[in-house]
mmCIF file with all atom_site columns, C-alpha atoms in Angstrom:
data_model
loop_
_atom_site.group_PDB
_atom_site.id
_atom_site.type_symbol
_atom_site.label_atom_id
_atom_site.label_alt_id
_atom_site.label_comp_id
_atom_site.label_asym_id
_atom_site.label_entity_id
_atom_site.label_seq_id
_atom_site.pdbx_PDB_ins_code
_atom_site.Cartn_x
_atom_site.Cartn_y
_atom_site.Cartn_z
_atom_site.occupancy
_atom_site.B_iso_or_equiv
_atom_site.pdbx_formal_charge
_atom_site.auth_seq_id
_atom_site.auth_comp_id
_atom_site.auth_asym_id
_atom_site.auth_atom_id
_atom_site.pdbx_PDB_model_num
ATOM 1   C CA . LYS A 1 1   ? -39.761 -2.964  1.226   1.00 87.00 ? 1   LYS A CA 1
ATOM 2   C CA . GLN A 1 2   ? -36.870 -1.179  -0.457  1.00 92.00 ? 2   GLN A CA 1
ATOM 3   C CA . GLU A 1 3   ? -34.057 -3.343  -1.619  1.00 94.00 ? 3   GLU A CA 1
ATOM 4   C CA . VAL A 1 4   ? -30.532 -1.868  -2.898  1.00 96.00 ? 4   VAL A CA 1
ATOM 5   C CA . THR A 1 5   ? -27.952 -4.183  -4.905  1.00 97.00 ? 5   THR A CA 1
ATOM 6   C CA . GLN A 1 6   ? -24.447 -3.383  -6.111  1.00 97.00 ? 6   GLN A CA 1
ATOM 7   C CA . ILE A 1 7   ? -22.743 -4.655  -8.479  1.00 93.00 ? 7   ILE A CA 1
ATOM 8   C CA . PRO A 1 8   ? -19.716 -6.037  -9.040  1.00 92.00 ? 8   PRO A CA 1
ATOM 9   C CA . ALA A 1 9   ? -19.023 -7.125  -5.326  1.00 94.00 ? 9   ALA A CA 1
ATOM 10  C CA . ALA A 1 10  ? -15.574 -6.795  -5.991  1.00 96.00 ? 10  ALA A CA 1
ATOM 11  C CA . LEU A 1 11  ? -13.332 -5.103  -8.694  1.00 96.00 ? 11  LEU A CA 1
ATOM 12  C CA . SER A 1 12  ? -9.570  -4.795  -9.129  1.00 97.00 ? 12  SER A CA 1
ATOM 13  C CA . VAL A 1 13  ? -8.339  -2.552  -12.089 1.00 97.00 ? 13  VAL A CA 1
ATOM 14  C CA . PRO A 1 14  ? -4.638  -0.976  -12.479 1.00 97.00 ? 14  PRO A CA 1
ATOM 15  C CA . GLU A 1 15  ? -3.945  2.414   -11.847 1.00 97.00 ? 15  GLU A CA 1
ATOM 16  C CA . GLY A 1 16  ? -5.094  4.820   -14.140 1.00 97.00 ? 16  GLY A CA 1
ATOM 17  C CA . GLU A 1 17  ? -8.104  3.183   -15.437 1.00 97.00 ? 17  GLU A CA 1
ATOM 18  C CA . ASN A 1 18  ? -11.727 4.597   -15.481 1.00 97.00 ? 18  ASN A CA 1
ATOM 19  C CA . LEU A 1 19  ? -14.395 2.693   -13.945 1.00 96.00 ? 19  LEU A CA 1
ATOM 20  C CA . VAL A 1 20  ? -18.047 2.325   -12.900 1.00 97.00 ? 20  VAL A CA 1
ATOM 21  C CA . LEU A 1 21  ? -19.938 1.084   -10.122 1.00 97.00 ? 21  LEU A CA 1
ATOM 22  C CA . ASN A 1 22  ? -23.409 0.516   -10.341 1.00 97.00 ? 22  ASN A CA 1
ATOM 23  C CA . CYS A 1 23  ? -26.074 0.364   -7.516  1.00 98.00 ? 23  CYS A CA 1
ATOM 24  C CA . SER A 1 24  ? -29.960 -0.535  -8.132  1.00 98.00 ? 24  SER A CA 1
ATOM 25  C CA . PHE A 1 25  ? -32.831 0.036   -6.287  1.00 97.00 ? 25  PHE A CA 1
ATOM 26  C CA . THR A 1 26  ? -36.273 -1.716  -6.441  1.00 96.00 ? 26  THR A CA 1
ATOM 27  C CA . ASP A 1 27  ? -38.653 1.275   -5.216  1.00 94.00 ? 27  ASP A CA 1
ATOM 28  C CA . SER A 1 28  ? -38.279 4.504   -7.393  1.00 93.00 ? 28  SER A CA 1
ATOM 29  C CA . ALA A 1 29  ? -40.086 6.557   -4.690  1.00 92.00 ? 29  ALA A CA 1
ATOM 30  C CA . ILE A 1 30  ? -36.981 8.018   -3.251  1.00 92.00 ? 30  ILE A CA 1
ATOM 31  C CA . TYR A 1 31  ? -35.887 11.259  -1.409  1.00 91.00 ? 31  TYR A CA 1
ATOM 32  C CA . ASN A 1 32  ? -31.892 10.996  -2.576  1.00 92.00 ? 32  ASN A CA 1
ATOM 33  C CA . LEU A 1 33  ? -29.497 8.674   -3.148  1.00 95.00 ? 33  LEU A CA 1
ATOM 34  C CA . GLN A 1 34  ? -26.118 9.054   -1.562  1.00 95.00 ? 34  GLN A CA 1
ATOM 35  C CA . TRP A 1 35  ? -22.268 7.080   -2.349  1.00 96.00 ? 35  TRP A CA 1
ATOM 36  C CA . PHE A 1 36  ? -20.072 6.500   0.098   1.00 95.00 ? 36  PHE A CA 1
ATOM 37  C CA . ARG A 1 37  ? -16.251 5.483   0.573   1.00 97.00 ? 37  ARG A CA 1
ATOM 38  C CA . GLN A 1 38  ? -15.417 3.221   3.565   1.00 95.00 ? 38  GLN A CA 1
ATOM 39  C CA . ASP A 1 39  ? -12.057 2.268   4.532   1.00 95.00 ? 39  ASP A CA 1
ATOM 40  C CA . PRO A 1 40  ? -11.359 -0.976  6.366   1.00 91.00 ? 40  PRO A CA 1
ATOM 41  C CA . GLY A 1 41  ? -12.495 -0.722  10.249  1.00 89.00 ? 41  GLY A CA 1
ATOM 42  C CA . LYS A 1 42  ? -13.942 2.804   9.907   1.00 91.00 ? 42  LYS A CA 1
ATOM 43  C CA . GLY A 1 43  ? -16.697 5.142   9.415   1.00 91.00 ? 43  GLY A CA 1
ATOM 44  C CA . LEU A 1 44  ? -18.517 6.222   6.094   1.00 93.00 ? 44  LEU A CA 1
ATOM 45  C CA . THR A 1 45  ? -17.145 9.093   4.384   1.00 93.00 ? 45  THR A CA 1
ATOM 46  C CA . SER A 1 46  ? -19.694 10.721  2.194   1.00 92.00 ? 46  SER A CA 1
ATOM 47  C CA . LEU A 1 47  ? -18.666 11.295  -1.614  1.00 96.00 ? 47  LEU A CA 1
ATOM 48  C CA . LEU A 1 48  ? -21.921 12.643  -3.510  1.00 95.00 ? 48  LEU A CA 1
ATOM 49  C CA . LEU A 1 49  ? -25.719 13.081  -2.647  1.00 93.00 ? 49  LEU A CA 1
ATOM 50  C CA . ILE A 1 50  ? -28.248 12.948  -5.637  1.00 94.00 ? 50  ILE A CA 1
ATOM 51  C CA . GLN A 1 51  ? -31.575 14.705  -4.705  1.00 91.00 ? 51  GLN A CA 1
ATOM 52  C CA . SER A 1 52  ? -34.222 12.998  -6.435  1.00 91.00 ? 52  SER A CA 1
ATOM 53  C CA . SER A 1 53  ? -34.983 15.919  -8.673  1.00 91.00 ? 53  SER A CA 1
ATOM 54  C CA . GLN A 1 54  ? -31.476 15.871  -9.904  1.00 93.00 ? 54  GLN A CA 1
ATOM 55  C CA . ARG A 1 55  ? -29.694 13.604  -12.574 1.00 95.00 ? 55  ARG A CA 1
ATOM 56  C CA . GLU A 1 56  ? -26.210 13.769  -11.564 1.00 96.00 ? 56  GLU A CA 1
ATOM 57  C CA . GLN A 1 57  ? -23.285 14.890  -9.246  1.00 96.00 ? 57  GLN A CA 1
ATOM 58  C CA . THR A 1 58  ? -19.766 15.676  -9.490  1.00 97.00 ? 58  THR A CA 1
ATOM 59  C CA . SER A 1 59  ? -17.024 16.451  -7.436  1.00 95.00 ? 59  SER A CA 1
ATOM 60  C CA . GLY A 1 60  ? -13.400 16.018  -8.705  1.00 97.00 ? 60  GLY A CA 1
ATOM 61  C CA . ARG A 1 61  ? -12.637 12.527  -10.372 1.00 97.00 ? 61  ARG A CA 1
ATOM 62  C CA . LEU A 1 62  ? -15.979 11.408  -9.507  1.00 98.00 ? 62  LEU A CA 1
ATOM 63  C CA . ASN A 1 63  ? -19.584 11.774  -11.309 1.00 98.00 ? 63  ASN A CA 1
ATOM 64  C CA . ALA A 1 64  ? -22.745 9.987   -9.882  1.00 97.00 ? 64  ALA A CA 1
ATOM 65  C CA . SER A 1 65  ? -25.612 9.659   -11.790 1.00 97.00 ? 65  SER A CA 1
ATOM 66  C CA . LEU A 1 66  ? -29.219 8.788   -11.030 1.00 97.00 ? 66  LEU A CA 1
ATOM 67  C CA . ASP A 1 67  ? -31.923 7.398   -13.172 1.00 96.00 ? 67  ASP A CA 1
ATOM 68  C CA . LYS A 1 68  ? -35.066 7.165   -10.878 1.00 94.00 ? 68  LYS A CA 1
ATOM 69  C CA . SER A 1 69  ? -37.411 5.619   -13.175 1.00 92.00 ? 69  SER A CA 1
ATOM 70  C CA . SER A 1 70  ? -34.962 2.371   -13.812 1.00 95.00 ? 70  SER A CA 1
ATOM 71  C CA . GLY A 1 71  ? -34.056 2.507   -10.465 1.00 96.00 ? 71  GLY A CA 1
ATOM 72  C CA . ARG A 1 72  ? -30.243 2.768   -11.168 1.00 97.00 ? 72  ARG A CA 1
ATOM 73  C CA . SER A 1 73  ? -27.226 4.931   -10.288 1.00 98.00 ? 73  SER A CA 1
ATOM 74  C CA . THR A 1 74  ? -24.039 4.812   -11.432 1.00 98.00 ? 74  THR A CA 1
ATOM 75  C CA . LEU A 1 75  ? -20.608 6.025   -9.457  1.00 97.00 ? 75  LEU A CA 1
ATOM 76  C CA . TYR A 1 76  ? -17.670 7.107   -12.643 1.00 98.00 ? 76  TYR A CA 1
ATOM 77  C CA . ILE A 1 77  ? -14.321 7.285   -11.073 1.00 98.00 ? 77  ILE A CA 1
ATOM 78  C CA . ALA A 1 78  ? -11.935 8.827   -13.504 1.00 98.00 ? 78  ALA A CA 1
ATOM 79  C CA . ALA A 1 79  ? -7.960  7.981   -13.524 1.00 98.00 ? 79  ALA A CA 1
ATOM 80  C CA . SER A 1 80  ? -7.900  5.645   -10.760 1.00 97.00 ? 80  SER A CA 1
ATOM 81  C CA . GLN A 1 81  ? -5.420  5.734   -7.947  1.00 97.00 ? 81  GLN A CA 1
ATOM 82  C CA . PRO A 1 82  ? -4.080  3.335   -5.468  1.00 97.00 ? 82  PRO A CA 1
ATOM 83  C CA . GLY A 1 83  ? -5.794  5.965   -2.803  1.00 97.00 ? 83  GLY A CA 1
ATOM 84  C CA . ASP A 1 84  ? -9.209  4.914   -4.687  1.00 98.00 ? 84  ASP A CA 1
ATOM 85  C CA . SER A 1 85  ? -8.999  1.187   -2.848  1.00 98.00 ? 85  SER A CA 1
ATOM 86  C CA . ALA A 1 86  ? -11.943 1.265   -0.812  1.00 97.00 ? 86  ALA A CA 1
ATOM 87  C CA . THR A 1 87  ? -15.449 -0.185  -0.177  1.00 96.00 ? 87  THR A CA 1
ATOM 88  C CA . TYR A 1 88  ? -17.849 2.050   -2.060  1.00 97.00 ? 88  TYR A CA 1
ATOM 89  C CA . LEU A 1 89  ? -21.492 1.962   -0.607  1.00 96.00 ? 89  LEU A CA 1
ATOM 90  C CA . CYS A 1 90  ? -24.605 3.606   -2.062  1.00 96.00 ? 90  CYS A CA 1
ATOM 91  C CA . ALA A 1 91  ? -27.677 4.377   0.132   1.00 95.00 ? 91  ALA A CA 1
ATOM 92  C CA . VAL A 1 92  ? -31.382 5.233   -0.802  1.00 94.00 ? 92  VAL A CA 1
ATOM 93  C CA . GLU A 1 93  ? -33.440 7.631   1.550   1.00 90.00 ? 93  GLU A CA 1
ATOM 94  C CA . GLY A 1 94  ? -37.115 6.662   0.831   1.00 82.00 ? 94  GLY A CA 1
ATOM 95  C CA . PRO A 1 95  ? -40.015 5.910   0.211   1.00 80.00 ? 95  PRO A CA 1
ATOM 96  C CA . ASN A 1 96  ? -39.868 6.604   3.757   1.00 79.00 ? 96  ASN A CA 1
ATOM 97  C CA . ALA A 1 97  ? -38.194 9.989   4.857   1.00 76.00 ? 97  ALA A CA 1
ATOM 98  C CA . GLY A 1 98  ? -35.748 9.503   6.893   1.00 77.00 ? 98  GLY A CA 1
ATOM 99  C CA . LYS A 1 99  ? -35.009 5.841   6.599   1.00 83.00 ? 99  LYS A CA 1
ATOM 100 C CA . SER A 1 100 ? -32.136 4.868   4.188   1.00 88.00 ? 100 SER A CA 1
ATOM 101 C CA . THR A 1 101 ? -31.491 1.334   2.890   1.00 92.00 ? 101 THR A CA 1
ATOM 102 C CA . PHE A 1 102 ? -27.691 0.555   2.183   1.00 94.00 ? 102 PHE A CA 1
ATOM 103 C CA . GLY A 1 103 ? -26.324 -1.831  -0.603  1.00 95.00 ? 103 GLY A CA 1
ATOM 104 C CA . ASP A 1 104 ? -23.650 -4.249  0.733   1.00 94.00 ? 104 ASP A CA 1
ATOM 105 C CA . GLY A 1 105 ? -20.828 -2.295  -1.272  1.00 95.00 ? 105 GLY A CA 1
ATOM 106 C CA . THR A 1 106 ? -18.617 -2.868  -4.313  1.00 97.00 ? 106 THR A CA 1
ATOM 107 C CA . THR A 1 107 ? -14.774 -3.771  -2.906  1.00 96.00 ? 107 THR A CA 1
ATOM 108 C CA . LEU A 1 108 ? -12.386 -1.456  -5.136  1.00 97.00 ? 108 LEU A CA 1
ATOM 109 C CA . THR A 1 109 ? -8.609  -2.300  -5.254  1.00 97.00 ? 109 THR A CA 1
ATOM 110 C CA . VAL A 1 110 ? -6.574  -0.014  -7.808  1.00 97.00 ? 110 VAL A CA 1
ATOM 111 C CA . LYS A 1 111 ? -3.253  -1.603  -8.263  1.00 97.00 ? 111 LYS A CA 1
ATOM 112 C CA . PRO A 1 112 ? -0.086  0.588   -8.726  1.00 95.00 ? 112 PRO A CA 1
ATOM 113 C CA . ASP B 2 1   ? -14.018 20.616  14.798  1.00 59.00 ? 1   ASP B CA 1
ATOM 114 C CA . GLY B 2 2   ? -17.688 19.675  13.987  1.00 67.00 ? 2   GLY B CA 1
ATOM 115 C CA . GLY B 2 3   ? -18.216 15.651  13.967  1.00 92.00 ? 3   GLY B CA 1
ATOM 116 C CA . ILE B 2 4   ? -19.794 12.550  15.395  1.00 95.00 ? 4   ILE B CA 1
ATOM 117 C CA . THR B 2 5   ? -18.197 11.064  18.393  1.00 95.00 ? 5   THR B CA 1
ATOM 118 C CA . GLN B 2 6   ? -18.530 7.153   19.065  1.00 97.00 ? 6   GLN B CA 1
ATOM 119 C CA . SER B 2 7   ? -17.224 5.696   22.117  1.00 95.00 ? 7   SER B CA 1
ATOM 120 C CA . PRO B 2 8   ? -15.711 3.253   22.976  1.00 95.00 ? 8   PRO B CA 1
ATOM 121 C CA . LYS B 2 9   ? -13.717 2.108   19.740  1.00 94.00 ? 9   LYS B CA 1
ATOM 122 C CA . TYR B 2 10  ? -13.312 -1.298  21.028  1.00 95.00 ? 10  TYR B CA 1
ATOM 123 C CA . LEU B 2 11  ? -15.868 -3.269  23.319  1.00 93.00 ? 11  LEU B CA 1
ATOM 124 C CA . PHE B 2 12  ? -16.023 -6.344  24.870  1.00 92.00 ? 12  PHE B CA 1
ATOM 125 C CA . ARG B 2 13  ? -19.223 -8.003  26.102  1.00 88.00 ? 13  ARG B CA 1
ATOM 126 C CA . LYS B 2 14  ? -19.688 -11.066 28.375  1.00 89.00 ? 14  LYS B CA 1
ATOM 127 C CA . GLU B 2 15  ? -22.979 -13.421 27.238  1.00 86.00 ? 15  GLU B CA 1
ATOM 128 C CA . GLY B 2 16  ? -25.823 -11.897 29.355  1.00 86.00 ? 16  GLY B CA 1
ATOM 129 C CA . GLN B 2 17  ? -24.444 -8.627  29.827  1.00 90.00 ? 17  GLN B CA 1
ATOM 130 C CA . ASN B 2 18  ? -26.037 -5.286  28.743  1.00 93.00 ? 18  ASN B CA 1
ATOM 131 C CA . VAL B 2 19  ? -23.590 -2.675  27.122  1.00 94.00 ? 19  VAL B CA 1
ATOM 132 C CA . THR B 2 20  ? -24.104 0.999   26.188  1.00 96.00 ? 20  THR B CA 1
ATOM 133 C CA . LEU B 2 21  ? -22.613 2.389   23.067  1.00 97.00 ? 21  LEU B CA 1
ATOM 134 C CA . SER B 2 22  ? -22.081 6.088   23.092  1.00 97.00 ? 22  SER B CA 1
ATOM 135 C CA . CYS B 2 23  ? -22.578 8.733   20.077  1.00 98.00 ? 23  CYS B CA 1
ATOM 136 C CA . GLU B 2 24  ? -22.332 12.425  20.344  1.00 97.00 ? 24  GLU B CA 1
ATOM 137 C CA . GLN B 2 25  ? -22.684 15.186  17.693  1.00 96.00 ? 25  GLN B CA 1
ATOM 138 C CA . ASN B 2 26  ? -21.853 18.694  17.664  1.00 95.00 ? 26  ASN B CA 1
ATOM 139 C CA . LEU B 2 27  ? -23.222 19.360  14.455  1.00 93.00 ? 27  LEU B CA 1
ATOM 140 C CA . ASN B 2 28  ? -26.470 20.544  15.685  1.00 92.00 ? 28  ASN B CA 1
ATOM 141 C CA . HIS B 2 29  ? -28.250 17.697  13.525  1.00 93.00 ? 29  HIS B CA 1
ATOM 142 C CA . ASP B 2 30  ? -32.022 16.794  14.452  1.00 92.00 ? 30  ASP B CA 1
ATOM 143 C CA . ALA B 2 31  ? -31.745 13.164  13.012  1.00 92.00 ? 31  ALA B CA 1
ATOM 144 C CA . MET B 2 32  ? -29.661 10.490  14.397  1.00 94.00 ? 32  MET B CA 1
ATOM 145 C CA . TYR B 2 33  ? -29.326 6.878   13.286  1.00 94.00 ? 33  TYR B CA 1
ATOM 146 C CA . TRP B 2 34  ? -27.672 3.683   14.546  1.00 97.00 ? 34  TRP B CA 1
ATOM 147 C CA . TYR B 2 35  ? -26.699 1.021   12.170  1.00 96.00 ? 35  TYR B CA 1
ATOM 148 C CA . ARG B 2 36  ? -25.170 -2.295  12.489  1.00 97.00 ? 36  ARG B CA 1
ATOM 149 C CA . GLN B 2 37  ? -22.665 -3.755  9.750   1.00 95.00 ? 37  GLN B CA 1
ATOM 150 C CA . ASP B 2 38  ? -21.677 -7.407  9.494   1.00 93.00 ? 38  ASP B CA 1
ATOM 151 C CA . PRO B 2 39  ? -18.571 -8.455  7.887   1.00 87.00 ? 39  PRO B CA 1
ATOM 152 C CA . GLY B 2 40  ? -19.239 -7.943  3.753   1.00 82.00 ? 40  GLY B CA 1
ATOM 153 C CA . GLN B 2 41  ? -22.454 -6.317  3.998   1.00 83.00 ? 41  GLN B CA 1
ATOM 154 C CA . GLY B 2 42  ? -23.976 -2.935  3.855   1.00 86.00 ? 42  GLY B CA 1
ATOM 155 C CA . LEU B 2 43  ? -25.749 -1.412  6.657   1.00 92.00 ? 43  LEU B CA 1
ATOM 156 C CA . ARG B 2 44  ? -29.083 -2.050  8.600   1.00 93.00 ? 44  ARG B CA 1
ATOM 157 C CA . LEU B 2 45  ? -30.827 0.356   10.244  1.00 93.00 ? 45  LEU B CA 1
ATOM 158 C CA . ILE B 2 46  ? -31.594 -0.622  13.954  1.00 96.00 ? 46  ILE B CA 1
ATOM 159 C CA . TYR B 2 47  ? -33.238 2.906   15.231  1.00 96.00 ? 47  TYR B CA 1
ATOM 160 C CA . TYR B 2 48  ? -33.423 6.157   14.268  1.00 93.00 ? 48  TYR B CA 1
ATOM 161 C CA . SER B 2 49  ? -34.438 9.491   15.840  1.00 93.00 ? 49  SER B CA 1
ATOM 162 C CA . GLN B 2 50  ? -35.865 12.557  13.768  1.00 90.00 ? 50  GLN B CA 1
ATOM 163 C CA . ILE B 2 51  ? -36.304 14.931  17.129  1.00 91.00 ? 51  ILE B CA 1
ATOM 164 C CA . VAL B 2 52  ? -35.626 14.952  20.352  1.00 94.00 ? 52  VAL B CA 1
ATOM 165 C CA . ASN B 2 53  ? -37.379 12.475  22.976  1.00 95.00 ? 53  ASN B CA 1
ATOM 166 C CA . ASP B 2 54  ? -38.932 10.472  19.860  1.00 94.00 ? 54  ASP B CA 1
ATOM 167 C CA . PHE B 2 55  ? -37.636 7.381   18.046  1.00 95.00 ? 55  PHE B CA 1
ATOM 168 C CA . GLN B 2 56  ? -38.672 5.009   15.724  1.00 93.00 ? 56  GLN B CA 1
ATOM 169 C CA . LYS B 2 57  ? -37.280 0.907   15.483  1.00 94.00 ? 57  LYS B CA 1
ATOM 170 C CA . GLY B 2 58  ? -35.333 0.074   12.151  1.00 92.00 ? 58  GLY B CA 1
ATOM 171 C CA . ASP B 2 59  ? -35.533 -2.824  10.477  1.00 90.00 ? 59  ASP B CA 1
ATOM 172 C CA . ILE B 2 60  ? -33.690 -4.625  13.301  1.00 95.00 ? 60  ILE B CA 1
ATOM 173 C CA . ALA B 2 61  ? -34.579 -3.445  16.363  1.00 96.00 ? 61  ALA B CA 1
ATOM 174 C CA . GLU B 2 62  ? -35.099 -6.508  18.488  1.00 95.00 ? 62  GLU B CA 1
ATOM 175 C CA . GLY B 2 63  ? -32.445 -6.930  21.453  1.00 95.00 ? 63  GLY B CA 1
ATOM 176 C CA . TYR B 2 64  ? -31.266 -2.729  21.362  1.00 97.00 ? 64  TYR B CA 1
ATOM 177 C CA . SER B 2 65  ? -33.022 0.154   22.693  1.00 97.00 ? 65  SER B CA 1
ATOM 178 C CA . VAL B 2 66  ? -32.182 3.762   22.459  1.00 98.00 ? 66  VAL B CA 1
ATOM 179 C CA . SER B 2 67  ? -32.767 7.134   24.246  1.00 97.00 ? 67  SER B CA 1
ATOM 180 C CA . ARG B 2 68  ? -33.081 10.665  23.052  1.00 97.00 ? 68  ARG B CA 1
ATOM 181 C CA . GLU B 2 69  ? -33.398 13.060  26.091  1.00 97.00 ? 69  GLU B CA 1
ATOM 182 C CA . LYS B 2 70  ? -30.824 15.581  24.447  1.00 96.00 ? 70  LYS B CA 1
ATOM 183 C CA . LYS B 2 71  ? -30.193 16.704  20.649  1.00 96.00 ? 71  LYS B CA 1
ATOM 184 C CA . GLU B 2 72  ? -26.641 15.990  20.717  1.00 97.00 ? 72  GLU B CA 1
ATOM 185 C CA . SER B 2 73  ? -26.853 12.421  22.067  1.00 98.00 ? 73  SER B CA 1
ATOM 186 C CA . PHE B 2 74  ? -28.043 9.121   21.084  1.00 98.00 ? 74  PHE B CA 1
ATOM 187 C CA . PRO B 2 75  ? -26.915 6.040   22.885  1.00 98.00 ? 75  PRO B CA 1
ATOM 188 C CA . LEU B 2 76  ? -27.754 2.623   21.885  1.00 98.00 ? 76  LEU B CA 1
ATOM 189 C CA . THR B 2 77  ? -27.951 -0.239  24.539  1.00 97.00 ? 77  THR B CA 1
ATOM 190 C CA . VAL B 2 78  ? -27.474 -3.782  23.465  1.00 95.00 ? 78  VAL B CA 1
ATOM 191 C CA . THR B 2 79  ? -29.265 -5.762  25.822  1.00 93.00 ? 79  THR B CA 1
ATOM 192 C CA . SER B 2 80  ? -28.992 -9.778  26.591  1.00 88.00 ? 80  SER B CA 1
ATOM 193 C CA . ALA B 2 81  ? -31.524 -10.395 24.358  1.00 87.00 ? 81  ALA B CA 1
ATOM 194 C CA . GLN B 2 82  ? -29.587 -9.548  21.302  1.00 87.00 ? 82  GLN B CA 1
ATOM 195 C CA . LYS B 2 83  ? -28.533 -13.219 20.578  1.00 86.00 ? 83  LYS B CA 1
ATOM 196 C CA . ASN B 2 84  ? -25.603 -12.321 18.116  1.00 90.00 ? 84  ASN B CA 1
ATOM 197 C CA . PRO B 2 85  ? -24.617 -8.794  18.916  1.00 92.00 ? 85  PRO B CA 1
ATOM 198 C CA . THR B 2 86  ? -21.096 -9.212  17.750  1.00 94.00 ? 86  THR B CA 1
ATOM 199 C CA . ALA B 2 87  ? -20.629 -6.538  14.774  1.00 95.00 ? 87  ALA B CA 1
ATOM 200 C CA . PHE B 2 88  ? -19.523 -2.797  13.791  1.00 96.00 ? 88  PHE B CA 1
ATOM 201 C CA . TYR B 2 89  ? -22.202 -0.555  15.043  1.00 97.00 ? 89  TYR B CA 1
ATOM 202 C CA . LEU B 2 90  ? -22.339 2.970   13.192  1.00 96.00 ? 90  LEU B CA 1
ATOM 203 C CA . CYS B 2 91  ? -23.806 5.996   14.393  1.00 96.00 ? 91  CYS B CA 1
ATOM 204 C CA . ALA B 2 92  ? -25.000 8.846   12.216  1.00 94.00 ? 92  ALA B CA 1
ATOM 205 C CA . SER B 2 93  ? -26.497 12.080  11.969  1.00 93.00 ? 93  SER B CA 1
ATOM 206 C CA . SER B 2 94  ? -28.076 14.653  9.310   1.00 90.00 ? 94  SER B CA 1
ATOM 207 C CA . PRO B 2 95  ? -30.203 17.752  9.677   1.00 86.00 ? 95  PRO B CA 1
ATOM 208 C CA . GLY B 2 96  ? -33.104 15.820  9.430   1.00 71.00 ? 96  GLY B CA 1
ATOM 209 C CA . GLN B 2 97  ? -35.337 16.833  6.488   1.00 63.00 ? 97  GLN B CA 1
ATOM 210 C CA . PRO B 2 98  ? -35.164 14.580  3.343   1.00 58.00 ? 98  PRO B CA 1
ATOM 211 C CA . VAL B 2 99  ? -32.384 15.197  0.762   1.00 51.00 ? 99  VAL B CA 1
ATOM 212 C CA . THR B 2 100 ? -29.665 16.140  3.289   1.00 71.00 ? 100 THR B CA 1
ATOM 213 C CA . GLU B 2 101 ? -26.430 14.455  3.542   1.00 80.00 ? 101 GLU B CA 1
ATOM 214 C CA . ALA B 2 102 ? -25.738 12.055  6.397   1.00 85.00 ? 102 ALA B CA 1
ATOM 215 C CA . PHE B 2 103 ? -22.425 11.977  8.290   1.00 90.00 ? 103 PHE B CA 1
ATOM 216 C CA . PHE B 2 104 ? -21.032 8.624   10.396  1.00 93.00 ? 104 PHE B CA 1
ATOM 217 C CA . GLY B 2 105 ? -18.908 8.171   13.356  1.00 95.00 ? 105 GLY B CA 1
ATOM 218 C CA . GLN B 2 106 ? -16.124 6.276   13.377  1.00 94.00 ? 106 GLN B CA 1
ATOM 219 C CA . GLY B 2 107 ? -17.768 2.881   14.582  1.00 95.00 ? 107 GLY B CA 1
ATOM 220 C CA . THR B 2 108 ? -17.651 0.814   17.606  1.00 96.00 ? 108 THR B CA 1
ATOM 221 C CA . ARG B 2 109 ? -16.680 -2.785  17.367  1.00 96.00 ? 109 ARG B CA 1
ATOM 222 C CA . LEU B 2 110 ? -18.507 -4.831  19.466  1.00 95.00 ? 110 LEU B CA 1
ATOM 223 C CA . THR B 2 111 ? -17.123 -8.598  20.550  1.00 94.00 ? 111 THR B CA 1
ATOM 224 C CA . VAL B 2 112 ? -19.138 -11.236 22.845  1.00 89.00 ? 112 VAL B CA 1
ATOM 225 C CA . VAL B 2 113 ? -16.563 -13.178 24.423  1.00 85.00 ? 113 VAL B CA 1
#
């Protein structure tokens, strides 16, 4: 059974810092890995999708990497802003197609 | 605007009642999903459907039922057999093949009173 772990569970940083969020998974037979953002009481917004054949994806200040063999992904946020404060979740699709497993998330607070 | 609409946003259920949560998408996606989220936790898969008139149980299907009679609609019924239904419920859709992005609705918060 696929298991996804996100460390740390919570993170507080001052505005302007660069930071890294971690996601690890137990079964490397995945189709893709997706990073989401969730604001309190809201749905999920997709940030980045990395296919199993890719090593990284970038969007603006966000960069996500994937190392399938070691079962790890990182989300790098550059020059953090208070508006980045949210919970960040990673989800892995596989080994069963169409079935994703989510981590418990990292709650980020960026202080002005 | 294309997207996923969940209704209602808040729902209150008395003990022993069945309730149905609505999920509609106009993205022409083949696959649809229902997840449950408890405070401080990630999402757990309840049911998913990869094509009309077909659906599969997820990890926590007991006490829930679904139907997929139309491509754009995937309602979830929380039955009286679900002993702890208070949670945040999220619906998602994707084009249906592996290596595709999932899109989420804004969620329904269900509370048992």
